[in-house]
CSV table of C-alpha atoms in Angstrom, one decimal:
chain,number,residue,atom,x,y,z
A,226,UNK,CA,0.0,0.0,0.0
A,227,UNK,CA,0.9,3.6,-1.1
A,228,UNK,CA,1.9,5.2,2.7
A,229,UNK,CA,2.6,8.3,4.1
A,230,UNK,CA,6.3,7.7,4.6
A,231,UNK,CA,6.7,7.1,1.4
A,232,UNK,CA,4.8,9.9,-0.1
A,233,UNK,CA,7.3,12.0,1.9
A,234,UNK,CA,10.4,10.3,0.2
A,235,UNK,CA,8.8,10.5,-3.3
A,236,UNK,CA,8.6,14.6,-2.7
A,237,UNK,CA,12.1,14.7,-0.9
A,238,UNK,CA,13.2,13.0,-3.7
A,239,UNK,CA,11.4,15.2,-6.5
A,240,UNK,CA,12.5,18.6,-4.5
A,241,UNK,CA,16.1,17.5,-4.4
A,242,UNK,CA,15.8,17.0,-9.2
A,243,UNK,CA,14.8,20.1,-9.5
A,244,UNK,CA,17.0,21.7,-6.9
A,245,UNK,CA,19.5,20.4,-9.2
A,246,UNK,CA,18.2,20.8,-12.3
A,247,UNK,CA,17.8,25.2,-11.5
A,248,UNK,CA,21.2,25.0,-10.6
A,249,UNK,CA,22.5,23.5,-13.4
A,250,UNK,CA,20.5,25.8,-15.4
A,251,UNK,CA,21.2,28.3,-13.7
A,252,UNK,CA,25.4,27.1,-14.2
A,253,UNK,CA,24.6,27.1,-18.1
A,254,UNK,CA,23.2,30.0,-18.5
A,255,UNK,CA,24.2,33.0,-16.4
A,256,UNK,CA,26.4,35.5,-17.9
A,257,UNK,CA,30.0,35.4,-17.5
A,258,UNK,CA,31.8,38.0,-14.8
A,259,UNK,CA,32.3,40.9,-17.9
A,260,UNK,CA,35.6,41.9,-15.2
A,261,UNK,CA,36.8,38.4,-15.6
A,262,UNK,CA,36.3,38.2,-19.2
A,263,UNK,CA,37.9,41.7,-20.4
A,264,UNK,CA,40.6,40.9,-17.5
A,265,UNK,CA,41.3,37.2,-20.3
A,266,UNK,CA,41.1,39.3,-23.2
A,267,UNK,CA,43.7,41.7,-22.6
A,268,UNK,CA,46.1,38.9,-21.1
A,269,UNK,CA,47.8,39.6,-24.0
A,270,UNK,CA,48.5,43.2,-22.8
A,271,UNK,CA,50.5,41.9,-19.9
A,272,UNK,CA,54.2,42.2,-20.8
A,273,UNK,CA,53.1,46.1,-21.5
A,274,UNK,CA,52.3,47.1,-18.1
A,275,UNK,CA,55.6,44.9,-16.8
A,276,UNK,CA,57.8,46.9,-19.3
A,277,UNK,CA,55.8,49.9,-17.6
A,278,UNK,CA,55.7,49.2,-13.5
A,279,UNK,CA,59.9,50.5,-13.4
A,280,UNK,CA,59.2,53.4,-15.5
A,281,UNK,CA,56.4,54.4,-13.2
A,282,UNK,CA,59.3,57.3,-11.2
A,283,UNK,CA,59.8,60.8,-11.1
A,284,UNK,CA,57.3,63.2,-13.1
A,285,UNK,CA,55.2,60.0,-13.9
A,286,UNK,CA,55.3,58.3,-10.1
A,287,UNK,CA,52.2,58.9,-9.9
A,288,UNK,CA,50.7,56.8,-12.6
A,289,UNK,CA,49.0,53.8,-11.6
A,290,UNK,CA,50.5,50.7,-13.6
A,291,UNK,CA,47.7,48.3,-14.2
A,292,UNK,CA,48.5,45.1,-12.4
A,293,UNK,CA,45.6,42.9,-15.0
A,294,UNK,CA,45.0,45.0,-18.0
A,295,UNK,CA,41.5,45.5,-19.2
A,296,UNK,CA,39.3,46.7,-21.8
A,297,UNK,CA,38.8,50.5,-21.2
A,298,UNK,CA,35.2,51.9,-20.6
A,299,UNK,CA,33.0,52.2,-23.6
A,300,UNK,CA,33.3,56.2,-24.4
A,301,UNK,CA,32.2,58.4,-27.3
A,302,UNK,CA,33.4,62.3,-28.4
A,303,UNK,CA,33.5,63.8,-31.3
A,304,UNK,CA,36.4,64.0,-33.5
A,305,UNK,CA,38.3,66.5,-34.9
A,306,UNK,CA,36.0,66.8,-38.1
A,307,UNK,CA,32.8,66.9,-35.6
A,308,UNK,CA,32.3,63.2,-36.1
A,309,UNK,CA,31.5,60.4,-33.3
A,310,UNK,CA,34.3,58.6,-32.2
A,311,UNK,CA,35.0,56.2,-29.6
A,312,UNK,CA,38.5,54.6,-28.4
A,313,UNK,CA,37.7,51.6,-30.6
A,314,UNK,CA,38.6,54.1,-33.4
A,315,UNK,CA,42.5,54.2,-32.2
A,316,UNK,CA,42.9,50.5,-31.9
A,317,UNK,CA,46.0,49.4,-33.3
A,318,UNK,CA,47.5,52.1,-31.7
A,319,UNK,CA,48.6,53.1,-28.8
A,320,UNK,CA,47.4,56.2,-26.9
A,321,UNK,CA,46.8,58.7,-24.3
A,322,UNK,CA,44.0,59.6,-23.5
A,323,UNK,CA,43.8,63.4,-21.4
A,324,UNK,CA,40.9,64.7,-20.1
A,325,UNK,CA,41.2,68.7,-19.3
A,326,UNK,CA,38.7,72.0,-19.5
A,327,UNK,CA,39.7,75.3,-20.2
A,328,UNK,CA,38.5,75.9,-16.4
A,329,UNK,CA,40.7,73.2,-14.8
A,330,UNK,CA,44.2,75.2,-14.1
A,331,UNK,CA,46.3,71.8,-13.5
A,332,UNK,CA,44.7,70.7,-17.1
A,333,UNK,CA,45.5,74.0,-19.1
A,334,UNK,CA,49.1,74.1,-17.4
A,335,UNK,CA,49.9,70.4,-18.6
A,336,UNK,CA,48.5,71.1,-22.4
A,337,UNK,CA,51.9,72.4,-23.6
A,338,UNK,CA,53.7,69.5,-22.3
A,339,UNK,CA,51.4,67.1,-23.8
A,340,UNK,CA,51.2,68.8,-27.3
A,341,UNK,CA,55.4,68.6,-27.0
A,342,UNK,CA,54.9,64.3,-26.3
A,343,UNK,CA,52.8,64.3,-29.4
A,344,UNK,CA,55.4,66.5,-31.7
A,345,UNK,CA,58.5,64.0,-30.0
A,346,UNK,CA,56.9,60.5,-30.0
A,347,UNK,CA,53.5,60.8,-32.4
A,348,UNK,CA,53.1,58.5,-35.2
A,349,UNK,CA,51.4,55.7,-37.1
A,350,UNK,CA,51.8,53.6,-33.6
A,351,UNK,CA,51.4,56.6,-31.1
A,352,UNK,CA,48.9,59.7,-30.6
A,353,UNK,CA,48.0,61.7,-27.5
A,354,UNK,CA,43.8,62.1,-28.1
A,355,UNK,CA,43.2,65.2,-25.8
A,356,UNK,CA,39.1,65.4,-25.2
A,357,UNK,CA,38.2,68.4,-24.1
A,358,UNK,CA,34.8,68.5,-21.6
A,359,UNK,CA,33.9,71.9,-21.5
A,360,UNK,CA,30.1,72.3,-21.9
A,361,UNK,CA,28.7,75.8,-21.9
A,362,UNK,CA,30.9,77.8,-24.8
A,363,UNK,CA,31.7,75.3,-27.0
A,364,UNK,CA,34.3,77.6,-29.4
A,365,UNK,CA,36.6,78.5,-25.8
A,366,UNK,CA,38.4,75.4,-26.1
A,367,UNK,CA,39.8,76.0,-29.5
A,368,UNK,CA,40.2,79.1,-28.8
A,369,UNK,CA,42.3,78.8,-26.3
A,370,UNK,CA,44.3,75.9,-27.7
A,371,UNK,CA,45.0,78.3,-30.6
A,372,UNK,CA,46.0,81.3,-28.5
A,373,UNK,CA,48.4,78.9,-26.7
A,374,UNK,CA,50.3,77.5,-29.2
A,375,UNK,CA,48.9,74.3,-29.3
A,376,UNK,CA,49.4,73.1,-32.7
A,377,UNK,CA,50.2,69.1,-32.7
A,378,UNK,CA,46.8,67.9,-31.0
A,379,UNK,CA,43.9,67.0,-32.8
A,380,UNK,CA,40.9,68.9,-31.1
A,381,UNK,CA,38.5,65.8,-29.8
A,382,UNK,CA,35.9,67.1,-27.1
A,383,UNK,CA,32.6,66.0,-25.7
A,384,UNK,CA,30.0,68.9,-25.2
A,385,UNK,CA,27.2,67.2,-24.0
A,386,UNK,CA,28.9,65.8,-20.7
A,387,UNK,CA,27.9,62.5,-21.3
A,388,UNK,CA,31.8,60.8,-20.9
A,389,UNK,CA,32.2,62.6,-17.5
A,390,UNK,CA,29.6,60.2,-16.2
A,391,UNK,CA,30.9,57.2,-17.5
A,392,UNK,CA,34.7,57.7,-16.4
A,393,UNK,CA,32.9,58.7,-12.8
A,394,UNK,CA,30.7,55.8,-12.7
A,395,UNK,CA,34.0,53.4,-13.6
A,396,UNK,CA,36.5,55.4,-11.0
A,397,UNK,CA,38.6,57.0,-13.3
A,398,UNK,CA,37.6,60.4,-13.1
A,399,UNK,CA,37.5,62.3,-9.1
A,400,UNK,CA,38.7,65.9,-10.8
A,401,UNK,CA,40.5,66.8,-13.8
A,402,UNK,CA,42.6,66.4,-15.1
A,403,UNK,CA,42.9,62.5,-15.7
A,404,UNK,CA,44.7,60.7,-18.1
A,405,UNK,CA,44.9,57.1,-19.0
A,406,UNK,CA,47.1,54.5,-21.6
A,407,UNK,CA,45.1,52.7,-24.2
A,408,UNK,CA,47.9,50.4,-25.9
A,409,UNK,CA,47.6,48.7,-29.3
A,410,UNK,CA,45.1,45.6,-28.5
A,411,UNK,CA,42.6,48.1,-27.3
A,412,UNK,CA,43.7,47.7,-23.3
A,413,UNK,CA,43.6,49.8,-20.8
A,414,UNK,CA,47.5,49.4,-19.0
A,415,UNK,CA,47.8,52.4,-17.0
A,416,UNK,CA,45.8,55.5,-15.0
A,417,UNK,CA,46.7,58.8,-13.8
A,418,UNK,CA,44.3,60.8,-11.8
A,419,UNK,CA,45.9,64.2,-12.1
A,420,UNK,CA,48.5,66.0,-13.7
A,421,UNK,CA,52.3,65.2,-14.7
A,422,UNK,CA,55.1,66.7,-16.8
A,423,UNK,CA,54.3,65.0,-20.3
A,424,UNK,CA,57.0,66.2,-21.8
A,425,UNK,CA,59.5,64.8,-19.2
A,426,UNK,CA,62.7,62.5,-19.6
A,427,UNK,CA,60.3,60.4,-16.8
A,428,UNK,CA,57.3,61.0,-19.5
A,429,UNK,CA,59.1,60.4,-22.7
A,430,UNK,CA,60.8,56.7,-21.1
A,431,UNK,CA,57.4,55.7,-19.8
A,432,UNK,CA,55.2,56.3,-23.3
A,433,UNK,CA,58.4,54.9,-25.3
A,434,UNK,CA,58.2,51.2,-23.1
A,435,UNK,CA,54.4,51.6,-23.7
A,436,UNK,CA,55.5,51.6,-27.3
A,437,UNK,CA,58.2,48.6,-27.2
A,438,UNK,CA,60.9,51.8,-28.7
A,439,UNK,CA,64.3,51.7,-27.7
């Protein structure tokens, strides 16, 4: 005869298959940590930041090496010819990305040094992409680049404010100015929040290792 005992087993035994079968549903089909996966696709990044953790003295001590490159936050600015851009656009190279306003005095006094790392080291591998966030008079900034003899960066800027809150939601940006290294794979391998002397010895060494250069 059918019992109560073994009613009790039959439903212990049913609860346990299907606590089994969500979690191996559940195992299948939940997304991947998107850290761990961007950390596995820029493994190939890693002998970048090495060549780049001794080189991280003097005007550049500050910069923050990255210990597991990553894919950089998803950005968009316009370009030089008014067009949208994103970081994407650079890959194959390697850059620097500086964020500065023409209200931020750190940012404007570090502008000459980094248009001098883009005459000295800019190329088919290299570019410094300045991107300007300044959102109320949107000719000042080229203006003033023009007034200061800024001549070898391409003017990119973002108007609308909208990259701010994406480099702020991510932790790169507390204040400006902040600048970070993009290398050739499309990884992020270093991160400086704050200013430096571009145009350095310290400067010129670090970006050169970035770029495998003698």
């Amino acid at each position: 005869m059918w019992n109560a005992s073994r009613t009790r087993k039959v439903w212990a035994a049913a609860i346990v298959a299907l606590v089994l079968l969500g979690a191996g549903a559940w195992y299948g089909f939940a997304p991947r940590d998107p850290m761990a996966a961007g950390v596995a696709e820029c493994r190939a990044s890693q002998p970048v930041a090495e060549r780049l953790k001794p080189l991280a003295r003097g005007e550049v001590a500050a910069v923050g090496v990255s210990q597991a490159p990553k894919p950089p936050p998803a950005i968009s600015f316009a370009g030089p010819d008014g067009q949208a851009m994103s970081l994407a656009s650079f890959k194959g190279k390697t850059i620097l990305v500086n964020l500065w306003a023409t209200w931020c005095v750190p940012c404007r006094e570090e502008m000459p040094a980094l248009d001098r790392l883009q005459a000295e080291l800019g190329g088919p591998d290299f570019q410094v992409v300045a991107i300007n966030v300044d959102t109320r008079n949107r000719e000042k900034p080229k203006a003033w680049l023009q007034e200061n003899g800024i001549r070898n960066l391409a003017y990119h800027a973002d108007p609308e404010g909208k990259l701010l809150q994406v480099l702020q939601k991510s932790g790169h940006v507390v204040g400006l100015p902040t600048t970070f290294v993009v290398d050739a794979l499309g990884c992020e391998v270093a991160l400086l929040k704050g200013p430096a002397e571009w145009a350095s010895s310290d400067a010129v060494a670090f970006m050169k290792a970035a770029l495998n250069r003698p």
